[in-house]
Coordinates of C-alpha atoms in Angstrom, one line a residue:
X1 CA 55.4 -26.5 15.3
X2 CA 57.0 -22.8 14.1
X3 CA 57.2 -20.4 16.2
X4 CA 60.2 -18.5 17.6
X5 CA 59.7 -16.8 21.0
X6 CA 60.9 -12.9 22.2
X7 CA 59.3 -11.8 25.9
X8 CA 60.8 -9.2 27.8
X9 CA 63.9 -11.2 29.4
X10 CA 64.2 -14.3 26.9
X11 CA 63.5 -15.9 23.5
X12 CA 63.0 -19.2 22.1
X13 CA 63.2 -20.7 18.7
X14 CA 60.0 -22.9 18.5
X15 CA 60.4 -27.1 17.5
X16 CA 59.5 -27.8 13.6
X17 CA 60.3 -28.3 10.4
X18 CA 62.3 -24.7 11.2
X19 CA 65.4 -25.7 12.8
X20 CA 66.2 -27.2 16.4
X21 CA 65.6 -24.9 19.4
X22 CA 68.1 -23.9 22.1
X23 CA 65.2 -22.7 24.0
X24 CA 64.6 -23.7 27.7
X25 CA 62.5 -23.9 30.5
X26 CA 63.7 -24.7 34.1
X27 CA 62.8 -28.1 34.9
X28 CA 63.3 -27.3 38.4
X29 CA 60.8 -24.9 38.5
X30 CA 57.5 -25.8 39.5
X31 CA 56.2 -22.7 40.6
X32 CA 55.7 -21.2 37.1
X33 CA 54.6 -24.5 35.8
X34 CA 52.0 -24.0 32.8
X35 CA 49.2 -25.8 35.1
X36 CA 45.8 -24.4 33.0
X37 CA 46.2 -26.9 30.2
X38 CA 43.1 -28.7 31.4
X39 CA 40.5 -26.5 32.6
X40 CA 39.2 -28.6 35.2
X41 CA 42.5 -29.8 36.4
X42 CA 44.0 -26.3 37.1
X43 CA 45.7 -25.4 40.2
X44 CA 44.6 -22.0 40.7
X45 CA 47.8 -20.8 42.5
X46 CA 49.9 -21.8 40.4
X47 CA 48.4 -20.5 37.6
X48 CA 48.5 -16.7 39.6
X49 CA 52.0 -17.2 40.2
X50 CA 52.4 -17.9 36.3
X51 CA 50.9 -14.6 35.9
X52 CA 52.6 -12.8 38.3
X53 CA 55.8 -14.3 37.2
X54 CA 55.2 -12.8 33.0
X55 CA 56.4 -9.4 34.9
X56 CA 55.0 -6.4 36.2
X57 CA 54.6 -4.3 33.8
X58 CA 52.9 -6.8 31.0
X59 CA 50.2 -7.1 34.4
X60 CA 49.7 -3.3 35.2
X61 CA 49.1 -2.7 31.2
X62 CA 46.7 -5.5 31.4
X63 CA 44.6 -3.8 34.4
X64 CA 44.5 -0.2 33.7
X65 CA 41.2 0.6 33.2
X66 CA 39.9 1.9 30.2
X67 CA 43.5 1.2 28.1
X68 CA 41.8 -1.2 25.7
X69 CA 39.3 2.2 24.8
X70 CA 41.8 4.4 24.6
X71 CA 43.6 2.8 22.6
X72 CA 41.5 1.3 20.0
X73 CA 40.4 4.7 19.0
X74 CA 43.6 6.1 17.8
X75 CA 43.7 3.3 14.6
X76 CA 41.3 3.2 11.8
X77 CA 40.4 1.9 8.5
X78 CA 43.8 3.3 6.9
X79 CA 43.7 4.0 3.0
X80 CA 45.1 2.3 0.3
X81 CA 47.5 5.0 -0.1
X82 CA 49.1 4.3 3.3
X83 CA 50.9 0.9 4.0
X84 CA 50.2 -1.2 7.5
X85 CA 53.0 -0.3 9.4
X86 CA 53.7 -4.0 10.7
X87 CA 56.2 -5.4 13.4
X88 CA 58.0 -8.8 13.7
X89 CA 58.3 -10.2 17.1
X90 CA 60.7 -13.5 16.5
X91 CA 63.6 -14.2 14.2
X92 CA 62.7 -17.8 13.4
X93 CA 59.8 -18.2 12.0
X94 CA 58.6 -15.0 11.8
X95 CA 61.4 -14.2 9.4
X96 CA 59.0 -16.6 7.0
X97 CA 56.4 -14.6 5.6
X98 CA 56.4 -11.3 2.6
X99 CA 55.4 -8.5 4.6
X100 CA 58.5 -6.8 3.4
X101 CA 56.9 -7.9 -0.6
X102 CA 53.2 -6.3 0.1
X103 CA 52.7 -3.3 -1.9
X104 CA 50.8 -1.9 1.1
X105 CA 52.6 -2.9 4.0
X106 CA 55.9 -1.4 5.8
X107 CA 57.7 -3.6 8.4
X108 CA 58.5 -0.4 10.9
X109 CA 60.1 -2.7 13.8
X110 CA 61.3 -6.2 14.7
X111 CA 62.0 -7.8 18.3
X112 CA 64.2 -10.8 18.9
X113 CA 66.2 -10.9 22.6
X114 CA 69.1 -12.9 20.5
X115 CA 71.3 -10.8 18.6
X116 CA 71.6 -13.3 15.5
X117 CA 67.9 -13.6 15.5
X118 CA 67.5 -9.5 15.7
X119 CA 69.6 -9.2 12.8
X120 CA 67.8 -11.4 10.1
X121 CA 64.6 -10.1 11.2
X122 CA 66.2 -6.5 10.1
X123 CA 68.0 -8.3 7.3
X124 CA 64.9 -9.8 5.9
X125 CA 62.4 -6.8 6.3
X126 CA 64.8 -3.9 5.7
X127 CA 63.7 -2.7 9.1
X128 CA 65.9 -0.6 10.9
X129 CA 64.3 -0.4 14.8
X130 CA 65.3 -3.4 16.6
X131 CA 64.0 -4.5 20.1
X132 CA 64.9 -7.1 22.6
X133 CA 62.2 -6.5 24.9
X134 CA 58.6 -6.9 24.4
X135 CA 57.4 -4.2 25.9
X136 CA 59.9 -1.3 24.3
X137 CA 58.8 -2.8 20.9
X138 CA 55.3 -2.3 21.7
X139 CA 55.7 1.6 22.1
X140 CA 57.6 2.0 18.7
X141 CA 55.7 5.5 18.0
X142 CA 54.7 3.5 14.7
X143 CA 53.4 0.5 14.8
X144 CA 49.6 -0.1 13.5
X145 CA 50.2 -3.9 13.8
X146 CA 52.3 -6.8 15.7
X147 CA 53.3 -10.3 14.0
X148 CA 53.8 -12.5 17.0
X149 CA 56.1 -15.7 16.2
X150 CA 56.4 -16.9 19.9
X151 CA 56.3 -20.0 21.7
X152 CA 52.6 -21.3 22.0
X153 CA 52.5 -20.7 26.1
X154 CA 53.0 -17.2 25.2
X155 CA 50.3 -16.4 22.6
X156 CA 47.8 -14.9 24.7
X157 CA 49.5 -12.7 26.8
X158 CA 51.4 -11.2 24.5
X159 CA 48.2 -10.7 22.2
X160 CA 46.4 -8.6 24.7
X161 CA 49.4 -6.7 25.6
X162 CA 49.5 -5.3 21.8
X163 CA 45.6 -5.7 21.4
X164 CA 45.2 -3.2 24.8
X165 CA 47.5 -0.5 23.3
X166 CA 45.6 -1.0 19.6
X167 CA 47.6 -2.5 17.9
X168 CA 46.2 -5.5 15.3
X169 CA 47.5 -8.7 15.6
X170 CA 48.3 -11.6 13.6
X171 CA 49.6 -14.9 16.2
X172 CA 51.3 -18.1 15.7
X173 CA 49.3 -21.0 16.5
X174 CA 47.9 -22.4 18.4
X175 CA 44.9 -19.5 19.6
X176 CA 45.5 -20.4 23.5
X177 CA 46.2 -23.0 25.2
X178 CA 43.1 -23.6 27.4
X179 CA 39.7 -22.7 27.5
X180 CA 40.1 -19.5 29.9
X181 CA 43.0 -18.2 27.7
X182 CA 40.4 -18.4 24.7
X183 CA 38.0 -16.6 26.3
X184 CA 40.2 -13.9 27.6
X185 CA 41.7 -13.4 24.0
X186 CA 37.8 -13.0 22.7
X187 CA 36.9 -11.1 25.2
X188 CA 40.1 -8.8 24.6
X189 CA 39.5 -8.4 20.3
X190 CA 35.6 -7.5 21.0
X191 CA 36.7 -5.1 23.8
X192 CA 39.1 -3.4 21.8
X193 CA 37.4 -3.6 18.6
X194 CA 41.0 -4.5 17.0
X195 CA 41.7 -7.0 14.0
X196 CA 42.4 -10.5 15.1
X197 CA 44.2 -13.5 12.6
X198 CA 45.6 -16.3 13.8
X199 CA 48.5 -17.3 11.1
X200 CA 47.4 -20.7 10.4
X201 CA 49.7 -22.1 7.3
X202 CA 46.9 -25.0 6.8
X203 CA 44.4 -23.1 6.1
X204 CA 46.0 -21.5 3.2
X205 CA 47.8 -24.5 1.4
X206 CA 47.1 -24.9 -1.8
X207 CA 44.8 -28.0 -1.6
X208 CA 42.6 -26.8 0.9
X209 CA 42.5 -23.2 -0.9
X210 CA 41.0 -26.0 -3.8
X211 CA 38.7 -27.6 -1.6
X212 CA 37.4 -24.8 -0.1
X213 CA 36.0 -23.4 -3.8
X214 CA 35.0 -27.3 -4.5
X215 CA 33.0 -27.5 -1.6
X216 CA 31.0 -24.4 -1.6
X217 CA 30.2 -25.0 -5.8
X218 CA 29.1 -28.1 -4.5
X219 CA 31.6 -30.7 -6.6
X220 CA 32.2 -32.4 -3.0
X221 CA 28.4 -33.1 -2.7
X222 CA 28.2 -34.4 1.0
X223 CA 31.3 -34.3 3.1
X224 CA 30.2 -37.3 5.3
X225 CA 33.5 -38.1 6.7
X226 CA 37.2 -36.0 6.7
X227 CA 40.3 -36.7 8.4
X228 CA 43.9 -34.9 9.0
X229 CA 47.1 -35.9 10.3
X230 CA 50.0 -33.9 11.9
X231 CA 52.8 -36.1 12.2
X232 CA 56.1 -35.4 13.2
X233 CA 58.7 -37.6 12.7
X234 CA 61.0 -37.2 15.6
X235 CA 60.6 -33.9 18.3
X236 CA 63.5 -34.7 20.3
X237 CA 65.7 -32.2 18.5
X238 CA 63.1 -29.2 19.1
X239 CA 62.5 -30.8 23.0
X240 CA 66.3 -30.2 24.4
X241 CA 68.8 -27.2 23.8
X242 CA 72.1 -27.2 24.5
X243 CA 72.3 -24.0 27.2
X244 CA 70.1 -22.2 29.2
X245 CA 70.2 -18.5 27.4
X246 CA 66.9 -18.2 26.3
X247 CA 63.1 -17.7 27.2
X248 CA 62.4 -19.7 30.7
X249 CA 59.7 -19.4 32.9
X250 CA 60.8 -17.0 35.0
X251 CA 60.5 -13.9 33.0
X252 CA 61.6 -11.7 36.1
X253 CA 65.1 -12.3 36.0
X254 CA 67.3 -10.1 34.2
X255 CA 68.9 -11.4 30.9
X256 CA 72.4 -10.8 32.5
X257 CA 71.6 -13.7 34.8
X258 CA 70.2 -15.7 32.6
X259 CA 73.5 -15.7 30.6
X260 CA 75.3 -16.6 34.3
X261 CA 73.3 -19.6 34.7
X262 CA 74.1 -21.0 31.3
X263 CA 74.5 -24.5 31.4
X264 CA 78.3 -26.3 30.3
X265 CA 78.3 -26.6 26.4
X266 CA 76.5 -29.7 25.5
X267 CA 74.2 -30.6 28.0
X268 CA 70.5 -31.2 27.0
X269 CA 68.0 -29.0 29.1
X270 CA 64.2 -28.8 27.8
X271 CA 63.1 -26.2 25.8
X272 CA 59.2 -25.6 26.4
X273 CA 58.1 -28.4 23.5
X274 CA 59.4 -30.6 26.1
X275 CA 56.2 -33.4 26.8
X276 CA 53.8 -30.8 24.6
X277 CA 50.6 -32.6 24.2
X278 CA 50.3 -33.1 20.6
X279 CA 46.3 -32.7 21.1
X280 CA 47.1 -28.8 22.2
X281 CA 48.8 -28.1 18.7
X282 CA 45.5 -28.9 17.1
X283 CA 45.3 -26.2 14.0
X284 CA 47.6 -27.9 11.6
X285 CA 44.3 -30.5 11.3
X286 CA 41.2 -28.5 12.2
X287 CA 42.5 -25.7 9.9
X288 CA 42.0 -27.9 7.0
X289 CA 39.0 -29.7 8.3
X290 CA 36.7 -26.6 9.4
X291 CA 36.8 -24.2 6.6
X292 CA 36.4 -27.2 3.9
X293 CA 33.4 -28.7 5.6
X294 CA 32.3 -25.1 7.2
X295 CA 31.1 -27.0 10.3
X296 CA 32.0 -26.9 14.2
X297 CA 33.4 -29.8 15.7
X298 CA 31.3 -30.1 19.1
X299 CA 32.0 -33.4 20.7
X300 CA 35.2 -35.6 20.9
X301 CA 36.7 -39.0 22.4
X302 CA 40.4 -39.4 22.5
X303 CA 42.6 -42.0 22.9
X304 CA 46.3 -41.4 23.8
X305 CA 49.6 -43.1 23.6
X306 CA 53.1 -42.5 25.3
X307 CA 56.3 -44.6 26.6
X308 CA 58.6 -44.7 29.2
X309 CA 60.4 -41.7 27.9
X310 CA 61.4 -39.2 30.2
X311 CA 59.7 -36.4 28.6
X312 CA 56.4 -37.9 29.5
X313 CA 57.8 -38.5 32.9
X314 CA 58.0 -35.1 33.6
X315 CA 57.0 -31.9 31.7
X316 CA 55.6 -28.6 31.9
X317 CA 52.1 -29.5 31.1
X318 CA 50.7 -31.4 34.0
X319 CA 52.8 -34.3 32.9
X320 CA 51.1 -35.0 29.5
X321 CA 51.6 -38.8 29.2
X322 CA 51.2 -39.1 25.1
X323 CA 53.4 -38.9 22.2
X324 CA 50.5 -39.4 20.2
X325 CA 46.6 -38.7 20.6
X326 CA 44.2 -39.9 17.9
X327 CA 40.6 -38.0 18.1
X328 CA 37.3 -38.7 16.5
X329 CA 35.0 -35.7 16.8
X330 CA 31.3 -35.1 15.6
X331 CA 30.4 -32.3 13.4
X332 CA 27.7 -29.7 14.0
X333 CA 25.7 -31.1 11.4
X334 CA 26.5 -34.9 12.5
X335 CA 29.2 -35.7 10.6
X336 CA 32.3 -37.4 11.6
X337 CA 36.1 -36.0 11.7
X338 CA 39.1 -38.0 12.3
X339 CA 42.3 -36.3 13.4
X340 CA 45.9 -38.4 14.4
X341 CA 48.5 -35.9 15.8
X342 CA 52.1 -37.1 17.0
X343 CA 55.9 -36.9 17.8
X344 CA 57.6 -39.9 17.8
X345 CA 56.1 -41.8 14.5
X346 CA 57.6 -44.9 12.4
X347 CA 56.3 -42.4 8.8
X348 CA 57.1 -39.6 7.4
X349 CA 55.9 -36.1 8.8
X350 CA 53.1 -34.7 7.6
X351 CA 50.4 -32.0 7.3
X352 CA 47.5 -33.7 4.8
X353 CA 44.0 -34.1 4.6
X354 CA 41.2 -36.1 3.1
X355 CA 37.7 -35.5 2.4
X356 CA 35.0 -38.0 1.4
X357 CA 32.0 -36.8 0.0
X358 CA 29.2 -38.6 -1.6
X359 CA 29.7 -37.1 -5.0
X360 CA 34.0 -36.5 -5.3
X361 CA 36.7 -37.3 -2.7
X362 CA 40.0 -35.2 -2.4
X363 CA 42.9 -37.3 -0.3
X364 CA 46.4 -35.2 -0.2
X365 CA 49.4 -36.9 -0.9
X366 CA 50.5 -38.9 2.0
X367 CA 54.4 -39.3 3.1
X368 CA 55.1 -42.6 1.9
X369 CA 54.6 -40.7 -1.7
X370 CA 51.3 -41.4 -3.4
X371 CA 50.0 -38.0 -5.4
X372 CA 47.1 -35.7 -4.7
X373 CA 44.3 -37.7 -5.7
X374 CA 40.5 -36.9 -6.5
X375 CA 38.1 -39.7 -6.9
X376 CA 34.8 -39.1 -8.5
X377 CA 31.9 -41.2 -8.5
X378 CA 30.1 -41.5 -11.8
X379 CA 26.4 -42.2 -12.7
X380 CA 26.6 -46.0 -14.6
X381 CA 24.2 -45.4 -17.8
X382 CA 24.2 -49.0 -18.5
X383 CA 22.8 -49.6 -14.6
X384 CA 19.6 -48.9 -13.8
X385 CA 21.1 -47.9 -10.2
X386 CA 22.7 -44.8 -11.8
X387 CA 25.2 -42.7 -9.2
X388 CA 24.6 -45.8 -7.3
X389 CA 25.8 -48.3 -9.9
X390 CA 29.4 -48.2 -7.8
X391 CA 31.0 -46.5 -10.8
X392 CA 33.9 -44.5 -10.0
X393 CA 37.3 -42.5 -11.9
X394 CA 40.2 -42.1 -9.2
X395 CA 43.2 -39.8 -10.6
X396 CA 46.5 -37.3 -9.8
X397 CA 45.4 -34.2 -9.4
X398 CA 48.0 -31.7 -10.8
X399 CA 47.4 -29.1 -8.0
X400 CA 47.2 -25.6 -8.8
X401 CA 48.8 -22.3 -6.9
X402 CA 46.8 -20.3 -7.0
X403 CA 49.0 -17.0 -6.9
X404 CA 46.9 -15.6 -9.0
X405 CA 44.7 -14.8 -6.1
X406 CA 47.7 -12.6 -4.8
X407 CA 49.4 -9.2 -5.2
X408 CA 52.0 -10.0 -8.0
X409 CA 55.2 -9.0 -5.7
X410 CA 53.6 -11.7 -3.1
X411 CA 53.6 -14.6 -6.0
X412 CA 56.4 -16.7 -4.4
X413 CA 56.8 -20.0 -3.0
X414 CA 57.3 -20.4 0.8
X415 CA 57.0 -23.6 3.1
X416 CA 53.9 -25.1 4.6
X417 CA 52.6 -25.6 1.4
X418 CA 53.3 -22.2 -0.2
X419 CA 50.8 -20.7 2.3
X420 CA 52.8 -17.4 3.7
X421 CA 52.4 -15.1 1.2
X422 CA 48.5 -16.2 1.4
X423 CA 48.6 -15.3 5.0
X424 CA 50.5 -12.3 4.5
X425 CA 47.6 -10.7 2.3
X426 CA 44.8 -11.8 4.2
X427 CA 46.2 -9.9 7.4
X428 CA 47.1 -6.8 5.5
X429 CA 43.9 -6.8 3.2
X430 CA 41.8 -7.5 6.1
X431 CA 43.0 -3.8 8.0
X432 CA 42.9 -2.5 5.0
X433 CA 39.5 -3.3 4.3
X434 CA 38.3 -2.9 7.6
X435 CA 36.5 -6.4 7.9
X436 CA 37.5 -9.6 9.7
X437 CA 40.3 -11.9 8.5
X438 CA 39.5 -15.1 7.6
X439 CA 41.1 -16.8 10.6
X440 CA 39.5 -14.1 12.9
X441 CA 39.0 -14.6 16.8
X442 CA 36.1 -16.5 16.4
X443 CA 37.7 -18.9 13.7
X444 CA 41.1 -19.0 15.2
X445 CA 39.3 -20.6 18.5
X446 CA 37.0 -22.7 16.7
X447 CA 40.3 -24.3 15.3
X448 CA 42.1 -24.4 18.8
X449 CA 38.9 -25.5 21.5
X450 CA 38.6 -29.3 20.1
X451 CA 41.9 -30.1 20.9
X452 CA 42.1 -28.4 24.0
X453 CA 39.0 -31.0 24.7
X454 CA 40.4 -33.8 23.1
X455 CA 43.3 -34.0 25.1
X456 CA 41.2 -34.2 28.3
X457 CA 39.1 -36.6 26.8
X458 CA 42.3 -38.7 26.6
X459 CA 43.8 -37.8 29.8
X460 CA 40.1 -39.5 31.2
X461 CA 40.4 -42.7 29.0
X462 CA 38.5 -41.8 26.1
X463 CA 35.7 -40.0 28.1
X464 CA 32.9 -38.3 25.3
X465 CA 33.3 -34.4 25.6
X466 CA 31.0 -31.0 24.5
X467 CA 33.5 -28.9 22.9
X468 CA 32.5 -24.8 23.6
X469 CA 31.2 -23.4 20.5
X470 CA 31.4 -19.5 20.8
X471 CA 29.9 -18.7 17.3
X472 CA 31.3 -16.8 14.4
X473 CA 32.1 -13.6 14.0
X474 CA 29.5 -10.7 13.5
X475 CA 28.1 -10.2 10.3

């Protein structure tokens, strides 16, 4: 998980491999509960009173009729010769990426409700309009684009905010968080005819970037069977802060009264990763599994497992009982996909993939420190079962960058397997262009669907599920 969080009257640093958060959510509060994490389970009034509760004026934008029209027609293809003028919302890990490095970007604005936070995000980009509310960032008089690095409950609402006033927008994952939200954000990009990309650091790693060329020249042969794991190795430090300044869900009170609640120094209150079912964080695995394979998953059974622990006992999202869910889905074309996501883990963490085909196999290095390996099986000359003879040549693969697919200036390493700068000039080149981003809409929910739908498959024992498949985008 890495996001960090700004709405109107809070912020919170997301849980990951990006620092602790001091983010919190009122565990008192179960009025704005998240309650539409399982589409069938939802309680309809709570999930109005959610809405109700983001704030008025994020609700009036959303229902004016005819904004999404207006505003979509005041952005075009821009040249080459003028940059994307981008903003930053979150001083986490939206401090992460190169915008700032693009040759044909400008960061305009950055948003951050924490002073600290406001500041890096204006150190890092050399931006010098700072927000703390949402919605006064969104009316920077220029602002072709929005980077949102929020917390995952807040990706969709947010997205339509800047999508209805035309701005692109480039999200955090996951897509959504159920399969209404993923609708409504579809519905949204096609209304306002706006650019779409969801930031997924998977995608772009350098081994799948490899597999991605293998598998379309063929080398792979048949991909019968892949698998990916997202394991993290302890969440506890990204499930508790220490005070109660920061994004909660009650986004009506003012951020004067947030700061008189604060809680004494050093007691633990939740942050919104707090019991967050691993199976809704699903785009760390099917953003390495999808575009390799180029299939749809589009049925699942889970299996879950949890504890005792007291984060399981009682969280924001309908109480999600597991630490850890294990998935085994069925491709579009028949094949089979395994993916193991989880918190609390006696192994390293981990983001890696492998891919069996009939011809090569690629397995990423696991935690407990074996290389990048590539297995090929060989044709026996000496059998007369040939490819069949049971011949095969396993070695380290000494993975590539592959910055020279980049903008020189954007040629630097970055986390998640060097995969920012990657991300950062698909977004931009994808305005630019005028075309859809890789991880479009369409992609983007592809990725984030199977584990909304695996996690109800746990949550009813294992039960076999249709995962929604809502195409690809238009030609």
């Amino acid at each position: 998980m890495g996001e960090t969080p700004v709405m109107k009257n809070g912020e919170t640093p997301a849980p990951g491999p990006h620092g602790p958060s001091a983010t919190v959510f009122s565990p008192t509060s179960n009025s704005h509960r998240i309650t539409d994490m399982q589409p069938d389970l939802a309680d309809k009034k709570s999930r109005r009173q959610f809405l109700v509760a983001m704030g008025a004026s994020a609700v009036a934008l959303s229902t004016v009729p005819g904004v999404g029209a207006q505003a979509s027609s005041s952005i075009g293809p821009r040249p080459l010769t003028k940059p994307v003028r981008i903003g930053v919302v979150g001083g986490g890990f939206g401090a992460a990426f190169q915008w700032h490095l693009h040759p044909h970007c400008q960061v305009t604005a950055v948003c951050d409700l924490r002073e600290e936070r406001l500041q890096k995000l204006k150190r890092v980009y050399q931006a010098g309009a700072g927000y703390k509310e949402y919605q006064a960032f969104l009316k920077h008089p220029e602002l072709d684009a929005v980077a949102l690095f929020t917390p995952a409950p807040f990706h969709v609402k947010m997205a339509v905010e800047a999508l209805k006033l035309g701005k692109h927008v480039i999200s955090a994952v996951p897509a959504a968080m159920s399969v209404q939200e993923a609708e409504e954000l579809l519905s949204v990009v096609k209304q306002t005819g706006r650019k779409y990309m969801m930031a997924e650091t998977s995608r772009y790693r350098q081994e799948i970037l490899t597999c991605i060329d293998w598998a379309r020249e063929g080398r792979f042969g048949e991909i019968f069977y892949s698998e990916a794991e997202y394991h993290h190795t302890g969440l506890a430090p990204y499930a508790y802060g220490s005070s109660f300044d920061c994004q909660t869900c009650d986004f009506i009170r003012s951020v004067d009264q947030v700061n008189r609640d604060a809680q004494p120094a050093g007691k633990l209150v939740p942050t919104w990763a707090h019991g967050y079912p691993p199976m809704l964080y699903p785009t760390h695995c099917t953003g390495m599994i999808i575009p390799v394979t180029g299939e749809r998953l589009t049925e699942v059974t889970a299996h879950g497992w949890g504890n005792d622990h007291e984060m399981l006992k009682q969280n924001y999202y309908n109480n999600n009982p597991f630490f850890h869910t294990v998935a085994l889905f069925k491709t579009s074309k028949g094949r089979c996909a395994r993916i193991s996501i989880g918190w609390h883990i006696a192994a390293g963490g981990t983001e890696r993939a492998v891919f069996y085909g009939d011809k090569l196999s690629y397995i990423m290095t696991r935690p407990e420190g074996s290389p990048n390996t590539v297995v090929e099986q060989k044709p026996d000359p000496k059998s007369p079962f040939g490819l069949y003879a049971g011949l095969v040549e396993s070695r380290g693969y000494d993975q590539p960058k592959h910055f020279e697919r980049l903008p020189e200036p954007l040629r630097v390493a970055s986390g998640h397997g060097s995969s920012h700068p990657f991300i950062t000039h698909e977004f931009i080149s994808a305005i630019l262009e005028d075309r859809q981003p890789e991880v479009n809409v369409w992609e983007a929910i592809a990725y984030t669907l199977p584990g909304i739908i695996a996690h109800q498959s746990a949550l009813a024992g294992g039960a076999c599920l249709k995962i929604p498949d809502h195409g690809k985008a238009p030609a």
